[in-house]
CSV table of C-alpha atoms and ligand atoms in Angstrom, one decimal:
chain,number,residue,atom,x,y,z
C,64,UNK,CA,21.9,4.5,24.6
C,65,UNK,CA,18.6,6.3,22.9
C,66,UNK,CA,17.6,5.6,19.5
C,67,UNK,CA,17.2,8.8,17.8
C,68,UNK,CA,16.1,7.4,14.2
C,69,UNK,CA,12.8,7.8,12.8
C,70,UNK,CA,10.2,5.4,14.0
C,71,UNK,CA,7.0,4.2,12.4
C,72,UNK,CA,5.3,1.6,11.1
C,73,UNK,CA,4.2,-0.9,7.9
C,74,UNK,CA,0.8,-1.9,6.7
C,75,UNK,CA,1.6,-5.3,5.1
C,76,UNK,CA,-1.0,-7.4,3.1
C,77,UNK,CA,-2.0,-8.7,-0.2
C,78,UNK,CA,-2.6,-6.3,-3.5
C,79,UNK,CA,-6.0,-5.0,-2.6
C,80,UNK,CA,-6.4,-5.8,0.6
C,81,UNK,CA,-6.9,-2.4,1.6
C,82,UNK,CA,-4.1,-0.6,2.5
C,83,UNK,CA,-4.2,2.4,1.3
C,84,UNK,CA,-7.7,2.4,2.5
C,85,UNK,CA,-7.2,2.4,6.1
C,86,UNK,CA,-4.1,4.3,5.6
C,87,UNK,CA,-5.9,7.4,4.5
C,88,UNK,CA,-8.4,6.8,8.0
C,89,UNK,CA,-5.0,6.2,9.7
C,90,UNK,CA,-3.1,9.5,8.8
C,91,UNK,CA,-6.0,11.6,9.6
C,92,UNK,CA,-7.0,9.6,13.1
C,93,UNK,CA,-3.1,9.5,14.5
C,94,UNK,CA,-1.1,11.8,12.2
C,95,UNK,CA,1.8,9.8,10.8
C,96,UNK,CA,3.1,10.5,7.2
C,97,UNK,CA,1.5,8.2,5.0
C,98,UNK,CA,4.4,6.7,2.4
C,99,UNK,CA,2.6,4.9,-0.6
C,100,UNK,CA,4.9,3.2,-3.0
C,101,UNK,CA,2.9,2.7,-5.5
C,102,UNK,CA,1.2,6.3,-5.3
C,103,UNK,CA,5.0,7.7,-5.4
C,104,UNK,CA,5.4,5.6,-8.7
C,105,UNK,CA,2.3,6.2,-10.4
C,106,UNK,CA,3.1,10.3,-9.3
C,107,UNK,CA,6.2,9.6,-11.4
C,108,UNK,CA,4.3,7.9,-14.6
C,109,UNK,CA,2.3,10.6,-14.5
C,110,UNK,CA,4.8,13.4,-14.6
C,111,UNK,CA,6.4,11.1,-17.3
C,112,UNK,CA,10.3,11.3,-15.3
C,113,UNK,CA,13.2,9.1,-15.4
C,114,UNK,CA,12.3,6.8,-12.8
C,115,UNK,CA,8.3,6.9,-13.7
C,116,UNK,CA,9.5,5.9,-17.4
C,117,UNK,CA,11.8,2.9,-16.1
C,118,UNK,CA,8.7,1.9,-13.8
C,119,UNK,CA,6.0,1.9,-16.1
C,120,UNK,CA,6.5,-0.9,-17.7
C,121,UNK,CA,6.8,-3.4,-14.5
C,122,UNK,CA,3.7,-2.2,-13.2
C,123,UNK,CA,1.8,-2.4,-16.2
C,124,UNK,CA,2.8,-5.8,-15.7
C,125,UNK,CA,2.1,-6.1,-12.3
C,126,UNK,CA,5.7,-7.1,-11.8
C,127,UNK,CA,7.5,-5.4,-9.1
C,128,UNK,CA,9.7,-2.1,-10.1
C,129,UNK,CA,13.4,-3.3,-9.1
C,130,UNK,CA,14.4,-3.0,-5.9
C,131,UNK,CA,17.5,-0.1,-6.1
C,132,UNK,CA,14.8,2.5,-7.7
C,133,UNK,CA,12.1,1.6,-5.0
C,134,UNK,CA,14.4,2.0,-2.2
C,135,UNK,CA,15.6,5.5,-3.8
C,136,UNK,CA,12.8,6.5,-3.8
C,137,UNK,CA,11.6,5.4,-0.1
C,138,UNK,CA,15.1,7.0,1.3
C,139,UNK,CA,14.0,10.3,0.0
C,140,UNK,CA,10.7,10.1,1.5
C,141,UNK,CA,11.5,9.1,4.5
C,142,UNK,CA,14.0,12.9,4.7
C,143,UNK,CA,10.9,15.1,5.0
C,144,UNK,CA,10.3,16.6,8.2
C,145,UNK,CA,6.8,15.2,8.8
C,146,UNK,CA,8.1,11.7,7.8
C,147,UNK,CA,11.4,12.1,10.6
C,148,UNK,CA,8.0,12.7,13.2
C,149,UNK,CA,6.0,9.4,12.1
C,150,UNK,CA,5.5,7.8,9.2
C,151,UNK,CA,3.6,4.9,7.8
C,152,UNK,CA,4.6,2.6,5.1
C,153,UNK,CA,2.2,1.2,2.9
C,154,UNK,CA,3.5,-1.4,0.1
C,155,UNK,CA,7.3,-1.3,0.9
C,156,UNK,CA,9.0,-3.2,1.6
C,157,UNK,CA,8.0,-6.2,-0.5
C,158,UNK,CA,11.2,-8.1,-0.7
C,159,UNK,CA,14.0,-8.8,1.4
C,160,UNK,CA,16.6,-6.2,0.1
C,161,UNK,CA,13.7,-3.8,0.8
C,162,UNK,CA,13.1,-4.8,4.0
C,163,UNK,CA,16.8,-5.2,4.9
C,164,UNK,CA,17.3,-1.5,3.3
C,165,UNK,CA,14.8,0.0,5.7
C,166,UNK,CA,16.1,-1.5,8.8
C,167,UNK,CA,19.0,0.2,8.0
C,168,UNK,CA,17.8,3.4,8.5
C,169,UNK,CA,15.1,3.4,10.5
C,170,UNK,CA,13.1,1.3,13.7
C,171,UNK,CA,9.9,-0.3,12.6
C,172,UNK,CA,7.4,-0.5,16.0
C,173,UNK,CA,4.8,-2.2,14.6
C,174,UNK,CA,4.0,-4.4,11.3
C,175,UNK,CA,0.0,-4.3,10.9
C,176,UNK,CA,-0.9,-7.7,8.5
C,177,UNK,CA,-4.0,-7.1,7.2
C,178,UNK,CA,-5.0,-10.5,6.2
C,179,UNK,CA,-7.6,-11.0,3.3
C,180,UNK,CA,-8.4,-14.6,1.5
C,181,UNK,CA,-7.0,-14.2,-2.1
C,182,UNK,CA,-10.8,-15.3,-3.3
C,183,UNK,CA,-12.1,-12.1,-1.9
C,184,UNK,CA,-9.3,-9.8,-3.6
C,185,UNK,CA,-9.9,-10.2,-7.4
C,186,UNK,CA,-13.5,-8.8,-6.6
C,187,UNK,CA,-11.8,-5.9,-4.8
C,188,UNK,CA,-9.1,-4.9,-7.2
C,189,UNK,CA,-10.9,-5.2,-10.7
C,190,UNK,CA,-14.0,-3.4,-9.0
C,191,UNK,CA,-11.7,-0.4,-7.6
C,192,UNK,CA,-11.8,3.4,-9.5
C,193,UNK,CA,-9.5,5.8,-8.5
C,194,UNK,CA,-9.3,9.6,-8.8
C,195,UNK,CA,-6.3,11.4,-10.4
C,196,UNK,CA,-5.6,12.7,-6.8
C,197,UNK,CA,-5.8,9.4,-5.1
C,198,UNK,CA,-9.2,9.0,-3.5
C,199,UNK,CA,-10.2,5.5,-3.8
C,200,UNK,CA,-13.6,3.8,-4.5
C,201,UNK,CA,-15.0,0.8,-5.3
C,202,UNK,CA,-18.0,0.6,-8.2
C,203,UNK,CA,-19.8,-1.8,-5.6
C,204,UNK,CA,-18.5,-1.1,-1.7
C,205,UNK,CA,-17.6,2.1,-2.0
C,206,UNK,CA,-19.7,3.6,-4.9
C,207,UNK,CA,-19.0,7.5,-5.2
C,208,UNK,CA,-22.1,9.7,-5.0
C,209,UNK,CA,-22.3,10.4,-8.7
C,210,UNK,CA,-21.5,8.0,-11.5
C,211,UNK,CA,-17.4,7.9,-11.8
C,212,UNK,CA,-17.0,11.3,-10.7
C,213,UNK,CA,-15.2,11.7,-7.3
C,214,UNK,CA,-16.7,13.1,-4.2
C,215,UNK,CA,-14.1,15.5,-3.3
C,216,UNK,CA,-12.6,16.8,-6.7
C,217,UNK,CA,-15.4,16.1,-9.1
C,218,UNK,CA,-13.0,14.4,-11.1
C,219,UNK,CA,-13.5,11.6,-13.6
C,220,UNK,CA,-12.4,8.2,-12.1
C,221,UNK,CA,-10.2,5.8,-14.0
C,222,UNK,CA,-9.3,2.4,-13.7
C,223,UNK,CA,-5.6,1.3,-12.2
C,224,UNK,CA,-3.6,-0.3,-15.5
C,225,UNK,CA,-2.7,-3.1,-13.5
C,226,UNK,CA,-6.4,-3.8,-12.3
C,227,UNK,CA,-7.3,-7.0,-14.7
C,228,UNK,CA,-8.1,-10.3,-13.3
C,229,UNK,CA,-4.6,-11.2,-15.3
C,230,UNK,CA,-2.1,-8.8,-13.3
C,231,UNK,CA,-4.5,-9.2,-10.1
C,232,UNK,CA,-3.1,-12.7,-10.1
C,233,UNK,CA,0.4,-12.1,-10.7
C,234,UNK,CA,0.1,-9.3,-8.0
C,235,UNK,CA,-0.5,-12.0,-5.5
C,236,UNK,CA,1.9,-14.8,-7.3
C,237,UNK,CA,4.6,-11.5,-6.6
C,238,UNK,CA,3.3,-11.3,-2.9
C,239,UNK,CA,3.4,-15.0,-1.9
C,240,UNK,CA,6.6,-15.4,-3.5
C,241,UNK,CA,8.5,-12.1,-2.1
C,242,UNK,CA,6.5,-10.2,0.5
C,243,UNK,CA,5.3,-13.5,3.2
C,244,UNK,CA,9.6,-13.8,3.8
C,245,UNK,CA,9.1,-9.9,4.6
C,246,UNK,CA,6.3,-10.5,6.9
C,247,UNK,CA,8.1,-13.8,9.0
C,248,UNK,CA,11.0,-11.5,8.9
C,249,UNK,CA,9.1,-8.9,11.5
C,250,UNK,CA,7.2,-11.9,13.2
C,251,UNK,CA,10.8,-13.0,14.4
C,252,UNK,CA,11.4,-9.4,15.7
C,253,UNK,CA,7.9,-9.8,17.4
C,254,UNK,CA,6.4,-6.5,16.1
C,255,UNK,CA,3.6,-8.2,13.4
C,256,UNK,CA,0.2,-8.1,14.5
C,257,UNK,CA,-2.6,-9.7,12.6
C,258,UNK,CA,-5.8,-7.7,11.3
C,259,UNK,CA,-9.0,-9.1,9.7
C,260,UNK,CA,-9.1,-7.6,6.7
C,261,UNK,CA,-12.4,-8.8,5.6
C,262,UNK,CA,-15.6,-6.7,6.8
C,263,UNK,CA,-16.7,-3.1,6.4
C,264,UNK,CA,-14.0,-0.8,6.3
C,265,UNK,CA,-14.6,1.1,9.4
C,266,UNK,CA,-14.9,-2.2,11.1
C,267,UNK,CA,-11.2,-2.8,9.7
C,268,UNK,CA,-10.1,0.4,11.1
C,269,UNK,CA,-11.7,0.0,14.4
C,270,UNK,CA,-9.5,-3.5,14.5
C,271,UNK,CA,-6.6,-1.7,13.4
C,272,UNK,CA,-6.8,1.0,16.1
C,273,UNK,CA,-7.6,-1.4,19.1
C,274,UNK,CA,-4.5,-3.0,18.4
C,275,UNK,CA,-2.4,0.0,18.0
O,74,AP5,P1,0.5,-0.5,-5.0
O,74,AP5,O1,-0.2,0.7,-5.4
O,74,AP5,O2,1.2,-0.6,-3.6
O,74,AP5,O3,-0.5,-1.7,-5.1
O,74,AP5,P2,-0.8,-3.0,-4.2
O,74,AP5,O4,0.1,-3.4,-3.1
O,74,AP5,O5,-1.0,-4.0,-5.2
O,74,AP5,O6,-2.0,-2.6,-3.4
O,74,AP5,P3,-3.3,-2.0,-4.0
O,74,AP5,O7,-3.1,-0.5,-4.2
O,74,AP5,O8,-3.8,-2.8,-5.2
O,74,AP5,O9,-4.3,-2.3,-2.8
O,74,AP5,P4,-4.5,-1.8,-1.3
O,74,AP5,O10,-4.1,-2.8,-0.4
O,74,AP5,O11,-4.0,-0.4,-1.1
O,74,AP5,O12,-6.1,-1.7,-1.4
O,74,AP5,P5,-7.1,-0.5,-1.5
O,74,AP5,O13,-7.3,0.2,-0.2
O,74,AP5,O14,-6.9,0.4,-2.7
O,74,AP5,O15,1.6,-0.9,-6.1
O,74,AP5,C1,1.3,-0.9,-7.4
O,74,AP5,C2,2.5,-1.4,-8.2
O,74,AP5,O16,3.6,-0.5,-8.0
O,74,AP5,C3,3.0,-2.8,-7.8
O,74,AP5,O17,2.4,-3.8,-8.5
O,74,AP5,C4,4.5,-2.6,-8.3
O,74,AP5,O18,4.6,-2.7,-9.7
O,74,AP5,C5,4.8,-1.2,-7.9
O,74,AP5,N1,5.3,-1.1,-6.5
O,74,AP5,C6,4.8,-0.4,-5.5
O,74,AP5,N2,5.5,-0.5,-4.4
O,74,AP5,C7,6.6,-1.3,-4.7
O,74,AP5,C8,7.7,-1.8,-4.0
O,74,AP5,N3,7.9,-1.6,-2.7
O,74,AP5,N4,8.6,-2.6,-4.7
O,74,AP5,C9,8.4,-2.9,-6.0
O,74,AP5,N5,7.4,-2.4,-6.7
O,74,AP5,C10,6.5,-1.7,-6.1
O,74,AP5,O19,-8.5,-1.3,-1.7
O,74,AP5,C11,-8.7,-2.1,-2.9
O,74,AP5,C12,-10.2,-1.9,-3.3
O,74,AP5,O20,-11.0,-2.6,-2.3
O,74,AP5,C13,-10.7,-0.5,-3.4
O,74,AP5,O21,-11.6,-0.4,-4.4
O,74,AP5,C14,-11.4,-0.3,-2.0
O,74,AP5,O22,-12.5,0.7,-2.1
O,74,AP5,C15,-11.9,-1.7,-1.7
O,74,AP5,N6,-11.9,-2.0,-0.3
O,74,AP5,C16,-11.0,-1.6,0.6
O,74,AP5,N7,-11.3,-2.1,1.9
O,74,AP5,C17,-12.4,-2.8,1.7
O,74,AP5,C18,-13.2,-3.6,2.6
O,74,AP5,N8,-12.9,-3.7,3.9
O,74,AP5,N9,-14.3,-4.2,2.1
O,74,AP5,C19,-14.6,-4.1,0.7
O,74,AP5,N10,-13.9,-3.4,-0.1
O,74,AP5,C20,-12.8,-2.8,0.3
């Protein structure tokens, strides 16, 4: 019998362990929809809507937004066009009902774990800036070209609410606690493969792609 649902794949890993870094180099190298979580719920803080009002205050936190709004929100993504041709999931799913949500629906092919130790992360995260459209940058690794003003929009940059040493560490409490079950769960379907995280972030993407 074929399988006619829409197929893609996760980027798993650690609050700033760079996902949505090698996403953005992923989506333009092979294509796939790229399906941020997080950049869905900060787009609905921003616009100030029911769901973005309810989510505010877990993020903030750095708690996770409950699961039945997350996964409303993923289904709808996952309807568009571009999405039913490939997509990519980065940040969901974190938890088990995610995870068990999403199997539902679709066929995962392949779980990329980008592994980072936890003492390199805090250093990430507090040093990241981020434009109001999403380009990321980091005031030491990724420095834009002119002081907190972004390369592509000439934007001011700002700093992620939930990007203090506090919430970094209950970010990672969050992901040892609810996202490692989600990552044995695809190692016992055999489609998790694990990247280095740590290095330049081309050299990143070049592991990413060989194993692709
Ligand atoms: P989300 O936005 O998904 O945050 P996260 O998973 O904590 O991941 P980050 O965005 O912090 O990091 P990243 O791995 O994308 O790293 P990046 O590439 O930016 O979620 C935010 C919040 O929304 C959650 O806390 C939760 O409240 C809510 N949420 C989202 N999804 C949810 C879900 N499914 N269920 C429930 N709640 C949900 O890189 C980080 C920094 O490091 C950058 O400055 C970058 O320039 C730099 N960097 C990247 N790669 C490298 C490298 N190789 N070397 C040096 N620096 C690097």
């Amino acid at each position: 019998m074929s399988d006619d649902r829409s197929k893609g794949i996760i980027l798993i890993g650690a609050p700033g362990s760079g996902k949505g870094t090698q996403a953005k180099k992923l989506k333009d190298q092979l294509g796939y929809a790229h399906i941020s979580t997080g950049d869905l719920l900060r787009a609905a803080v921003k616009e100030g809507t029911a769901l973005g009002q309810k989510a505010k205050g877990f993020m903030d936190a750095g708690q996770l937004v409950p699961d039945d709004l997350v996964i409303d929100l993923l289904e709808e993504a996952l309807q568009t066009p571009e999405a039913k041709a490939g997509f990519m999931l980065d940040g969901f799913p974190r938890t088990m009902p995610q995870a068990d949500a999403l199997d539902a629906v679709v066929t995962i092919d392949k779980v990329i774990d980008l592994q980072v130790p936890f003492e390199l992360i805090e250093e990430r995260v507090t040093g990241r800036r981020m434009s109001p459209s999403g380009h990321v940058y980091h005031i030491e690794y990724n420095p834009p070209k002119v002081d907190e003003r972004c390369d592509v929009t000439g934007e001011a940059l700002y700093q992620r609410s939930d990007d203090t040493p506090e919430k970094v560490r209950e970010r990672l409490a969050k992901f040892d606690s609810e996202t490692r079950p989600v990552i044995a769960h695809y190692q016992q379907k055999g489609v998790v493969v694990a990247v280095d995280g740590v290095g330049d972030p081309e050299e990143v993407f070049t592991r990413i792609m060989a194993v692709m």
